[in-house]
Coordinates of C-alpha atoms in Angstrom, one line a residue:
M1277 CA 31.6 -5.9 -2.4
R1278 CA 32.9 -4.0 -5.4
D1279 CA 32.5 -0.5 -5.7
N1280 CA 30.5 -0.5 -9.0
E1281 CA 28.1 -3.2 -7.1
S1282 CA 26.2 -0.4 -5.8
H1283 CA 24.9 0.5 -9.4
N1284 CA 23.7 -3.0 -10.0
N1285 CA 20.2 -3.3 -10.6
I1286 CA 17.7 -4.4 -7.7
N1287 CA 16.0 -7.2 -9.3
R1288 CA 15.5 -10.1 -6.8
V1289 CA 13.0 -9.2 -4.0
V1290 CA 13.0 -12.1 -1.2
V1291 CA 10.1 -11.8 1.4
I1292 CA 10.7 -13.2 4.9
G1293 CA 7.5 -14.8 6.4
G1294 CA 4.0 -15.5 5.4
G1295 CA 0.7 -14.5 6.9
T1296 CA -1.2 -11.5 5.9
A1297 CA 1.8 -9.0 5.8
G1298 CA 4.0 -11.2 3.8
W1299 CA 1.5 -12.3 1.2
L1300 CA 0.4 -8.9 0.7
A1301 CA 3.9 -7.7 0.0
A1302 CA 4.5 -10.8 -2.3
G1303 CA 1.2 -10.2 -4.2
V1304 CA 1.3 -6.4 -4.7
L1305 CA 5.5 -6.8 -5.6
A1306 CA 4.6 -9.5 -8.2
A1307 CA 1.7 -7.9 -9.8
K1308 CA 3.5 -4.3 -10.1
L1309 CA 7.3 -5.1 -10.9
S1310 CA 8.3 -5.9 -14.3
A1311 CA 9.0 -9.1 -15.9
E1312 CA 13.0 -8.6 -15.0
N1313 CA 12.0 -9.0 -11.5
S1314 CA 11.7 -12.1 -9.3
V1315 CA 9.6 -12.5 -5.7
T1316 CA 10.3 -15.1 -3.6
L1317 CA 8.7 -15.7 -0.4
I1318 CA 10.4 -18.1 2.3
E1319 CA 8.0 -19.1 5.3
S1320 CA 8.3 -21.3 8.2
P1321 CA 6.4 -24.5 8.0
V1322 CA 5.7 -24.4 11.9
I1323 CA 4.9 -20.6 13.0
P1324 CA 1.2 -20.3 12.6
T1325 CA -0.1 -16.6 11.5
I1326 CA -1.6 -14.6 14.2
G1327 CA -4.8 -14.6 12.5
V1328 CA -6.8 -11.9 14.8
G1329 CA -6.7 -9.0 12.8
E1330 CA -9.7 -9.2 10.8
G1331 CA -10.7 -5.6 9.6
S1332 CA -9.4 -3.5 6.9
W1333 CA -9.8 0.1 5.8
P1334 CA -11.4 1.0 2.3
S1335 CA -7.6 1.1 1.0
L1336 CA -7.6 -3.2 1.0
K1337 CA -10.1 -2.9 -2.2
D1338 CA -7.3 -1.0 -4.5
T1339 CA -4.8 -3.6 -2.9
L1340 CA -6.5 -6.8 -4.1
L1341 CA -7.4 -5.0 -7.3
D1342 CA -3.5 -4.4 -7.6
I1343 CA -3.2 -8.0 -7.1
G1344 CA -5.7 -9.4 -9.2
I1345 CA -8.0 -11.1 -6.8
S1346 CA -11.9 -10.7 -7.8
E1347 CA -14.0 -9.3 -5.0
L1348 CA -16.5 -11.9 -5.2
E1349 CA -13.9 -14.7 -4.5
F1350 CA -12.2 -12.7 -1.6
L1351 CA -15.6 -12.0 0.0
S1352 CA -16.7 -15.8 -0.4
V1353 CA -13.5 -17.6 0.2
C1354 CA -12.5 -15.6 3.3
H1355 CA -16.0 -15.4 4.4
G1356 CA -15.6 -11.9 4.3
S1357 CA -18.4 -8.9 5.2
Y1358 CA -18.5 -5.3 4.5
K1359 CA -17.1 -2.6 7.0
Q1360 CA -18.5 0.6 6.7
G1361 CA -16.5 2.0 9.9
S1362 CA -16.3 1.6 13.7
S1363 CA -18.9 2.3 16.0
F1364 CA -17.9 2.7 19.6
A1365 CA -20.4 2.0 22.7
N1366 CA -19.9 3.1 26.1
W1367 CA -16.6 4.9 25.8
R1368 CA -18.5 7.8 27.8
K1369 CA -20.9 7.7 30.6
G1370 CA -24.5 7.0 30.2
E1371 CA -24.6 4.2 27.2
H1372 CA -23.0 6.3 24.9
K1373 CA -22.3 5.5 21.1
Y1374 CA -21.1 7.3 18.2
Y1375 CA -20.1 6.2 14.6
H1376 CA -16.8 6.8 12.8
P1377 CA -17.8 5.9 9.2
F1378 CA -15.6 5.6 6.2
T1379 CA -17.3 8.2 4.1
E1380 CA -16.8 11.9 4.7
P1381 CA -19.3 14.0 5.5
A1382 CA -21.2 15.5 2.6
G1383 CA -19.6 18.8 1.6
Y1384 CA -16.6 18.4 3.8
R1385 CA -14.2 19.9 1.2
E1386 CA -16.6 22.9 0.4
I1387 CA -17.8 24.3 3.7
D1388 CA -16.9 24.4 7.4
I1389 CA -18.7 21.3 8.4
H1390 CA -18.4 21.6 12.0
A1391 CA -19.5 25.4 11.7
W1392 CA -22.6 24.5 10.0
W1393 CA -23.4 21.6 12.1
Q1394 CA -23.5 23.9 15.0
A1395 CA -25.3 26.6 13.3
I1396 CA -28.3 24.6 11.8
A1397 CA -28.6 21.3 13.4
P1398 CA -26.6 21.2 17.0
T1399 CA -28.8 18.8 18.3
E1400 CA -28.1 16.3 15.7
A1401 CA -25.4 13.6 16.2
Y1402 CA -22.4 14.8 14.3
E1403 CA -22.2 11.5 12.1
N1404 CA -25.9 12.2 11.0
A1405 CA -25.6 15.6 10.5
F1406 CA -24.1 15.9 7.0
S1407 CA -23.8 11.9 6.2
I1408 CA -26.1 9.2 5.9
Q1409 CA -24.0 6.0 6.5
A1410 CA -24.1 5.8 10.3
A1411 CA -27.9 5.7 9.7
M1412 CA -27.7 2.9 7.3
C1413 CA -25.4 1.0 9.4
E1414 CA -27.9 1.5 12.3
A1415 CA -30.4 -0.1 9.9
G1416 CA -27.9 -2.9 9.1
K1417 CA -27.9 -1.9 5.3
A1418 CA -25.1 -3.2 3.1
P1419 CA -22.9 -0.5 1.3
K1420 CA -23.8 -1.7 -2.2
Q1421 CA -26.5 -3.7 -4.4
A1422 CA -25.9 -6.7 -6.0
T1423 CA -25.4 -4.8 -9.5
T1424 CA -22.6 -2.7 -8.3
P1425 CA -19.4 -3.9 -9.7
D1426 CA -16.8 -5.4 -7.9
Y1427 CA -14.9 -3.0 -5.8
A1428 CA -17.3 0.2 -6.4
H1429 CA -19.6 1.3 -3.7
V1430 CA -22.8 3.3 -3.2
L1431 CA -21.3 3.9 0.4
N1432 CA -17.6 3.6 1.0
Y1433 CA -16.4 0.3 2.6
G1434 CA -13.5 -1.6 3.6
Y1435 CA -13.8 -5.3 4.9
H1436 CA -14.1 -7.8 7.7
F1437 CA -12.6 -11.3 7.1
D1438 CA -10.9 -14.4 8.2
A1439 CA -7.3 -13.5 8.3
T1440 CA -5.9 -17.1 7.9
A1441 CA -8.5 -17.6 5.1
L1442 CA -6.9 -14.6 3.4
A1443 CA -3.3 -15.5 3.7
T1444 CA -4.2 -18.9 2.4
L1445 CA -5.9 -17.2 -0.7
L1446 CA -3.0 -14.7 -1.4
K1447 CA -0.6 -17.5 -1.4
K1448 CA -2.4 -19.7 -3.5
H1449 CA -3.2 -16.9 -6.1
C1450 CA 0.6 -15.5 -5.8
I1451 CA 2.2 -19.1 -6.4
N1452 CA -0.5 -20.0 -9.5
K1453 CA -1.3 -16.4 -10.8
L1454 CA 1.8 -14.3 -10.1
N1455 CA 4.9 -16.7 -10.3
V1456 CA 5.9 -16.1 -6.9
T1457 CA 8.6 -18.7 -5.7
H1458 CA 7.4 -20.3 -2.4
V1459 CA 10.2 -21.8 -0.2
V1460 CA 9.2 -23.6 3.0
G1461 CA 11.9 -23.4 5.8
H1462 CA 13.7 -21.9 8.8
I1463 CA 16.2 -19.1 8.3
A1464 CA 19.3 -20.4 9.9
S1465 CA 22.0 -17.6 8.8
V1466 CA 22.2 -14.6 6.8
N1467 CA 25.4 -13.9 4.6
S1468 CA 26.3 -10.4 4.0
H1469 CA 28.3 -8.0 1.3
Q1470 CA 31.1 -6.1 2.6
N1471 CA 29.3 -3.2 3.0
G1472 CA 26.6 -4.7 5.3
Y1473 CA 24.1 -5.3 2.6
I1474 CA 22.2 -8.8 2.7
K1475 CA 23.7 -11.1 0.0
S1476 CA 21.5 -14.2 1.0
V1477 CA 19.6 -16.3 3.6
V1478 CA 20.3 -19.9 4.3
G1479 CA 17.8 -22.2 5.5
D1480 CA 18.2 -24.9 8.1
N1481 CA 18.1 -27.4 5.2
G1482 CA 21.1 -25.4 3.6
H1483 CA 19.0 -24.0 0.8
V1484 CA 20.4 -20.7 -0.2
T1485 CA 18.4 -17.9 -1.2
E1486 CA 20.0 -14.7 -2.8
G1487 CA 18.4 -11.5 -3.5
D1488 CA 18.6 -7.9 -3.8
L1489 CA 16.0 -6.4 -1.7
F1490 CA 14.8 -8.4 1.5
I1491 CA 11.4 -7.5 2.9
D1492 CA 11.0 -8.6 6.6
C1493 CA 7.5 -9.9 7.4
S1494 CA 8.3 -12.2 10.2
G1495 CA 6.4 -10.6 13.0
S1496 CA 7.6 -9.9 16.3
N1497 CA 10.4 -12.2 15.6
G1498 CA 12.0 -9.7 13.2
L1499 CA 14.1 -12.2 12.0
L1500 CA 16.1 -9.8 9.7
I1501 CA 15.2 -6.1 11.1
D1502 CA 16.0 -7.3 15.0
K1503 CA 18.1 -10.3 15.0
H1504 CA 20.4 -9.4 12.1
F1505 CA 20.5 -5.8 12.0
K1506 CA 19.7 -5.2 15.6
V1507 CA 17.2 -2.5 14.9
P1508 CA 16.1 -1.3 18.3
W1509 CA 12.3 -1.1 19.0
V1510 CA 10.8 2.3 20.5
S1511 CA 8.3 1.2 22.8
V1512 CA 5.2 3.5 23.6
E1513 CA 3.7 1.5 26.3
H1514 CA 4.0 4.8 28.4
I1515 CA 1.7 6.3 26.2
M1516 CA -0.6 3.5 24.7
L1517 CA -1.0 1.2 27.9
N1518 CA -2.5 -1.7 26.5
N1519 CA -0.2 -4.7 26.1
R1520 CA -2.8 -7.7 26.1
A1521 CA -5.6 -9.1 24.3
V1522 CA -7.6 -11.9 24.7
A1523 CA -9.6 -13.4 21.6
L1524 CA -12.7 -15.7 20.8
Q1525 CA -13.9 -17.0 17.7
V1526 CA -17.8 -17.2 18.3
P1527 CA -20.3 -19.0 16.4
Y1528 CA -23.7 -17.4 15.5
S1529 CA -26.6 -18.6 17.6
D1530 CA -29.4 -20.0 15.7
N1531 CA -31.7 -17.1 16.4
D1532 CA -28.9 -14.4 16.1
S1533 CA -27.1 -14.3 13.0
A1534 CA -27.1 -10.7 11.8
I1535 CA -24.3 -9.3 10.3
E1536 CA -23.1 -5.9 11.4
S1537 CA -21.3 -3.6 8.9
T1538 CA -19.2 -1.9 11.7
T1539 CA -16.5 -2.8 14.0
L1540 CA -18.1 -2.5 17.2
A1541 CA -15.7 -1.1 19.9
T1542 CA -17.2 -1.5 23.4
A1543 CA -15.5 0.1 26.5
H1544 CA -15.3 -2.1 29.8
P1545 CA -14.1 -1.5 33.3
C1546 CA -10.4 -2.9 32.3
G1547 CA -10.4 -2.3 28.7
W1548 CA -12.4 -2.4 25.4
T1549 CA -13.8 -5.3 23.3
W1550 CA -13.7 -5.8 19.6
D1551 CA -16.8 -7.3 17.9
I1552 CA -16.4 -8.2 14.3
A1553 CA -19.0 -10.1 12.1
L1554 CA -18.0 -12.6 9.5
Q1555 CA -20.3 -14.5 7.3
H1556 CA -20.0 -17.8 9.7
R1557 CA -18.6 -16.6 12.9
R1558 CA -17.9 -13.3 15.0
G1559 CA -14.2 -12.5 15.9
V1560 CA -14.5 -11.3 19.6
G1561 CA -11.4 -9.9 21.9
L1562 CA -10.7 -7.8 24.7
V1563 CA -7.9 -5.1 24.8
Y1564 CA -6.5 -4.3 28.0
S1565 CA -3.3 -3.7 30.3
S1566 CA -1.4 -6.1 32.5
Q1567 CA -0.5 -3.5 34.6
L1568 CA -4.6 -2.7 35.3
A1569 CA -6.0 -6.0 35.2
S1570 CA -5.3 -9.7 35.3
D1571 CA -5.7 -12.2 32.7
E1572 CA -8.6 -13.7 34.8
Q1573 CA -10.3 -10.3 35.1
A1574 CA -10.0 -10.0 31.3
Y1575 CA -11.0 -13.4 30.5
K1576 CA -14.3 -12.8 32.6
T1577 CA -15.0 -9.8 31.0
L1578 CA -14.9 -11.1 27.6
I1579 CA -16.9 -14.0 28.6
N1580 CA -19.6 -11.7 30.2
Y1581 CA -19.5 -9.8 26.8
V1582 CA -19.9 -12.6 24.5
S1583 CA -22.9 -13.8 26.8
R1584 CA -25.1 -11.1 25.7
R1585 CA -25.5 -12.7 22.6
Y1586 CA -24.3 -16.4 22.7
P1587 CA -25.1 -18.7 25.7
K1588 CA -22.5 -18.3 28.6
A1589 CA -22.0 -22.1 28.8
L1590 CA -21.0 -22.5 25.2
A1591 CA -18.9 -19.4 25.3
E1592 CA -16.8 -20.6 28.1
A1593 CA -16.3 -23.9 26.2
L1594 CA -14.6 -21.8 23.4
T1595 CA -10.7 -21.8 23.1
P1596 CA -9.5 -18.5 24.1
R1597 CA -6.1 -17.0 22.6
T1598 CA -4.2 -14.5 24.7
L1599 CA -1.6 -12.2 22.8
A1600 CA 0.9 -10.3 24.6
F1601 CA 2.5 -7.2 22.7
E1602 CA 4.4 -4.1 23.4
P1603 CA 3.2 -1.4 21.8
G1604 CA 5.8 0.5 19.4
H1605 CA 7.7 0.4 16.2
R1606 CA 11.3 0.1 15.2
E1607 CA 13.7 3.0 15.5
H1608 CA 14.3 2.5 11.5
F1609 CA 12.2 0.7 9.1
W1610 CA 14.4 0.3 6.3
V1611 CA 18.1 -0.5 6.8
K1612 CA 20.4 -0.9 4.0
N1613 CA 18.8 -3.7 1.8
C1614 CA 16.0 -4.7 4.3
L1615 CA 12.7 -3.1 4.7
S1616 CA 10.6 -4.3 7.7
L1617 CA 6.7 -4.5 7.4
G1618 CA 3.9 -5.8 9.4
M1619 CA 4.4 -6.6 13.1
S1620 CA 8.1 -6.7 12.6
S1621 CA 8.0 -2.9 11.8
G1622 CA 5.2 -1.8 14.2
F1623 CA 2.4 -2.3 16.1
V1624 CA 0.2 -0.3 18.3
E1625 CA -3.1 -2.0 19.4
P1626 CA -6.5 -3.3 17.3
L1627 CA -8.1 0.1 17.8
E1628 CA -9.3 1.3 14.5
A1629 CA -7.5 -1.3 12.5
S1630 CA -4.5 0.5 11.1
A1631 CA -1.9 -2.6 11.2
I1632 CA -2.8 -3.8 7.4
A1633 CA -3.2 -0.4 6.4
M1634 CA 0.2 0.5 7.4
V1635 CA 1.4 -2.6 5.6
E1636 CA -0.4 -1.1 2.3
L1637 CA 1.1 2.4 2.9
G1638 CA 4.5 0.7 3.1
L1639 CA 4.0 -1.1 0.1
R1640 CA 2.6 1.9 -1.9
M1641 CA 5.5 4.0 -1.1
L1642 CA 8.0 1.3 -1.9
C1643 CA 6.4 0.5 -5.4
E1644 CA 6.3 4.2 -6.1
G1645 CA 10.0 4.7 -5.4
F1646 CA 10.9 1.2 -6.3
P1647 CA 14.9 1.3 -5.8
Q1648 CA 16.8 0.7 -9.0
T1649 CA 20.4 0.2 -7.5
Q1650 CA 22.0 0.6 -4.1
E1651 CA 22.6 4.2 -4.9
H1652 CA 19.1 4.9 -5.3
M1653 CA 18.1 2.7 -2.2
T1654 CA 20.0 4.7 0.0
I1655 CA 17.9 7.8 -0.9
V1656 CA 14.5 6.2 -0.9
S1657 CA 15.2 4.5 2.3
K1658 CA 16.0 7.5 4.0
R1659 CA 12.8 9.3 2.8
Y1660 CA 10.8 6.0 3.9
N1661 CA 12.2 6.2 7.5
Q1662 CA 11.3 9.7 7.8
R1663 CA 7.8 9.4 6.2
F1664 CA 7.0 6.5 8.6
R1665 CA 8.3 7.9 11.9
Y1666 CA 5.9 10.7 11.1
R1667 CA 2.9 8.2 10.4
W1668 CA 3.6 6.3 13.6
R1669 CA 3.4 9.2 15.4
R1670 CA 0.0 10.2 13.8
V1671 CA -1.3 6.6 14.4
I1672 CA -0.4 6.7 18.3
D1673 CA -1.8 10.5 18.3
F1674 CA -5.2 9.3 16.8
L1675 CA -5.6 6.1 19.1
K1676 CA -4.7 8.0 22.1
L1677 CA -7.5 10.8 21.1
H1678 CA -10.1 7.8 21.8
Y1679 CA -8.9 7.4 25.4
V1680 CA -8.1 11.0 26.4
L1681 CA -12.0 12.1 25.5
S1682 CA -13.5 9.4 27.8
D1683 CA -15.1 10.5 31.1
R1684 CA -15.4 6.9 32.8
D1685 CA -14.5 6.7 36.3
E1686 CA -12.8 3.2 36.5
P1687 CA -8.9 3.2 37.2
Y1688 CA -8.3 1.6 33.8
W1689 CA -9.7 5.0 32.1
R1690 CA -8.1 7.6 34.7
A1691 CA -4.8 5.8 33.7
Q1692 CA -5.3 6.3 30.0
R1693 CA -6.1 9.7 29.8
D1694 CA -3.7 11.0 32.7
M1695 CA -2.3 13.9 30.8
A1696 CA 1.1 12.6 31.8
T1697 CA 0.6 9.5 29.0
V1698 CA -0.2 12.1 26.5
P1699 CA 2.0 13.2 23.7
E1700 CA 3.0 16.8 23.6
S1701 CA 2.0 16.6 20.0
L1702 CA -1.8 15.7 20.9
R1703 CA -1.9 18.0 23.7
E1704 CA -1.0 20.9 21.3
L1705 CA -3.8 19.6 18.7
L1706 CA -6.4 19.4 21.6
T1707 CA -5.9 22.9 22.8
L1708 CA -5.8 24.1 19.2
W1709 CA -9.2 22.3 18.5
K1710 CA -10.7 24.1 21.3
Y1711 CA -10.7 27.2 19.1
Q1712 CA -10.9 25.8 15.6
S1713 CA -12.2 22.4 14.3
P1714 CA -9.6 20.1 12.6
S1715 CA -8.8 20.7 9.1
R1716 CA -6.2 19.7 6.5
L1717 CA -3.9 22.4 7.8
D1718 CA -3.1 20.4 11.0
L1719 CA -2.3 17.1 9.1
I1720 CA 0.3 18.1 6.7
E1721 CA 1.2 15.0 4.6
N1722 CA -0.4 14.3 1.2
E1723 CA -1.2 10.5 2.4
E1724 CA -2.3 11.2 6.0
V1725 CA -3.1 7.9 7.9
F1726 CA -6.1 9.5 9.4
P1727 CA -7.4 12.8 7.8
S1728 CA -9.0 15.8 9.5
A1729 CA -12.5 14.1 8.9
S1730 CA -11.7 11.2 11.0
Y1731 CA -10.5 13.4 13.9
Q1732 CA -13.9 15.4 13.4
Y1733 CA -16.1 12.3 13.7
V1734 CA -13.9 10.9 16.9
L1735 CA -14.0 14.4 18.6
Y1736 CA -17.6 15.4 18.0
G1737 CA -18.7 11.9 18.6
M1738 CA -17.2 12.0 21.9
G1739 CA -18.6 15.2 23.0
Y1740 CA -15.8 17.6 22.6
R1741 CA -16.5 21.4 22.1
T1742 CA -15.0 23.7 20.1
L1743 CA -15.8 27.3 20.3
P1744 CA -17.4 29.1 17.3
N1745 CA -14.9 30.7 14.9
S1746 CA -14.5 34.4 14.4
L1747 CA -15.4 34.3 10.9
R1748 CA -18.7 35.3 9.8
L1749 CA -20.9 32.7 8.2
S1750 CA -22.0 33.6 5.0
E1751 CA -25.2 33.6 3.2
E1752 CA -24.0 31.7 0.4
D1753 CA -22.7 29.0 2.8
R1754 CA -25.6 28.6 4.7
Q1755 CA -27.7 28.0 1.7
K1756 CA -25.0 25.5 0.4
A1757 CA -25.3 23.6 3.8
C1758 CA -29.1 23.7 4.0
N1759 CA -29.1 22.3 0.3
I1760 CA -26.5 19.4 1.3
R1761 CA -28.9 18.3 4.4
E1762 CA -31.7 18.7 2.3
K1763 CA -30.5 16.5 -0.3
L1764 CA -29.4 14.2 2.0
Q1765 CA -32.6 13.8 3.6
Q1766 CA -34.5 13.3 0.2
T1767 CA -31.9 10.6 -1.0
K1768 CA -32.1 8.7 2.5
P1769 CA -35.5 7.0 1.7
S1770 CA -34.0 5.8 -1.5
Y1771 CA -31.2 4.1 0.2
F1772 CA -33.3 2.8 2.6
Q1773 CA -35.5 0.8 0.1
A1774 CA -32.8 0.3 -2.6
L1775 CA -29.9 -1.2 -0.5
P1776 CA -30.1 -4.8 0.7
S1777 CA -29.4 -6.0 4.5
N1778 CA -25.7 -7.1 4.6
N1779 CA -27.0 -10.8 5.3
A1780 CA -29.1 -10.7 2.0
L1781 CA -26.3 -9.4 -0.2
L1782 CA -23.9 -11.6 1.3
K1783 CA -26.1 -14.3 0.9
S1784 CA -26.6 -13.5 -2.9
L1785 CA -23.0 -13.2 -3.4
A1786 CA -22.5 -16.6 -1.9
E1787 CA -24.9 -18.2 -4.4
R1788 CA -23.4 -16.5 -7.5
Y1789 CA -19.7 -17.6 -6.2
A1790 CA -21.2 -21.4 -5.7
T1791 CA -22.1 -21.5 -9.6
S1792 CA -19.2 -19.3 -10.7
D1793 CA -15.7 -20.7 -12.6
L1794 CA -13.9 -19.3 -9.3
V1795 CA -14.9 -22.2 -7.1
N1796 CA -12.0 -24.3 -6.4
S1797 CA -11.6 -27.1 -3.9
Q1798 CA -8.3 -26.0 -2.8
C1799 CA -9.9 -22.9 -1.3
P1800 CA -10.2 -22.3 2.3
S1801 CA -13.5 -23.7 3.1
G1802 CA -15.8 -23.5 6.6
Q1803 CA -19.0 -23.5 8.5
T1804 CA -22.1 -23.1 6.7
D1805 CA -22.2 -19.3 6.2
K1806 CA -25.0 -17.3 8.0
A1807 CA -25.6 -14.8 5.4
S1808 CA -29.2 -15.5 5.1
S1809 CA -32.3 -13.5 5.0
A1810 CA -35.8 -13.8 3.6
N1811 CA -35.2 -10.7 1.4
D1812 CA -33.5 -11.5 -2.0
A1813 CA -30.8 -9.3 -2.8
S1814 CA -30.1 -10.5 -6.3
K1815 CA -32.6 -8.1 -7.8
D1816 CA -32.1 -4.4 -6.6
N1817 CA -35.0 -2.3 -5.3
G1818 CA -34.3 0.9 -7.3
N1819 CA -31.6 2.6 -8.9
I1820 CA -29.2 4.8 -6.6
N1821 CA -25.9 6.0 -7.5
N1822 CA -23.1 3.7 -7.8
N1823 CA -19.6 5.3 -7.3
V1824 CA -17.4 3.8 -10.0
E1825 CA -15.5 5.2 -12.9
S1826 CA -15.6 3.7 -16.2
Y1827 CA -13.2 3.3 -19.1
R1828 CA -14.5 4.5 -22.6
D1829 CA -16.0 1.0 -23.5
G1830 CA -18.1 1.1 -20.3
T1831 CA -16.1 -1.4 -18.3
P1832 CA -15.5 -0.7 -14.6
N1833 CA -12.2 1.3 -14.1
K1834 CA -10.0 -0.9 -11.5
K1835 CA -9.3 2.4 -9.3
D1836 CA -12.0 4.2 -7.3
T1837 CA -11.4 7.7 -7.8
Q1838 CA -14.2 9.2 -5.6
Y1839 CA -13.0 11.5 -2.7
D1840 CA -15.6 11.0 -0.5
R1841 CA -13.6 8.1 1.5
I1842 CA -12.1 8.1 4.8
G1843 CA -8.6 6.7 4.4
F1844 CA -5.7 7.3 2.5
R1845 CA -5.6 7.2 -1.5

């Protein structure tokens, strides 16, 4: 390669691999880059997408907006439902349960919520002291009304969705609306410039695709980042012990079709189950360690759990899918002109659904500093690698926190909280949090994967004790805290009345979609949705605040600018 080629523009983006990560990358880049740029996606005709990760954070609303997909179409085609956070059952003894909602406690940025919770509402669960979202989830309420605009919210939310259907929807939209070039075939070889940058990839049919920036979304295969560049995988299995999951797609029973709006994580003697409610089925799986449980034991545990709501004989007839993984991440995520995203970049475990969020964070950083030349790319790739090494450490710390705080006695749980498996960074924070509650001062990035409010929900939901701080609690702040709680109590009845149930709202949206111009026979289809209710959600029962900014002409602004939400912005 000639020296002056390092100053050539970066115009041609090639995405390797389909699935959710690949098509999200293609969609975001095709929507955001100028007309001078092109996006090509190459995917194998035979390698199936994993299609298990069916939960998102609120950030997916912004991502889908950027790509140009309507929320109505997304929810209908992908059998989606609203996710208002996570709920945890039996992670401590005594049928313990708590919530990690997506909305910050009211007043979180104004007063010391932990201190005033202990001062004026110590007998109340932390998630209920300055928030009503957990109560709404417990009551089966949706986070918005039928008249709330697309992507706006009354209570903050992400989604549960059929991951395979989402990949198909994204693929169709990218090809038909965003002019993404789609190539089907296996990658047979890679051609490089003299400086090691990738020049082109060659398919098994001889087709050559040249590019300036290559994005490896080929999953655990790591076709470019691993097979070509040989970037090592940094295993964290000594910290995050889980390395297996067994999953089932569970139909609803005729007499049990309630659609929950949290991902329910239930602890069991040998691991924990996720339970995700879609419109047409549930996605249920058990996460465990092959060192601490056999596949047979894990399967029996999953069947016993599913049988609580679904006949055991029918559950045993379902086809399980077992996934093996090594928790960890790449030593480097961006090498020369190859950026890895999705499972080719890193994966720890399904807890708290960070996988898609890390893809979104990667795309956000790429777009905000999109390289114009190879000289520019050298700098932005270095910064990207530094930022994402930090972010993976934060993901590991936050997920490990859930296990460390458990008091269950089984060998699996004792092994998970063995201090020899706890990173020094988390041990230091736990010691710090004995004396002061988590705050922005503990987490220094401007886009933290998990903000301090999330740490507080988990810590105090799991019964962790922080000593009162040495500062005097002012009468002014006392009055402010009491006013916040009083306003929440006054608001709660109107929310109970005005918010429809999840089933009712989703049924109303499905009916609206069926008569809209968005319907296309090529979209993914499935079984009859179970989003049904005797209530009619098409008519809102009262007015409540819809968090949506507007342009001067009154049309909804595409970005949610409210600052009450958990998750990066």
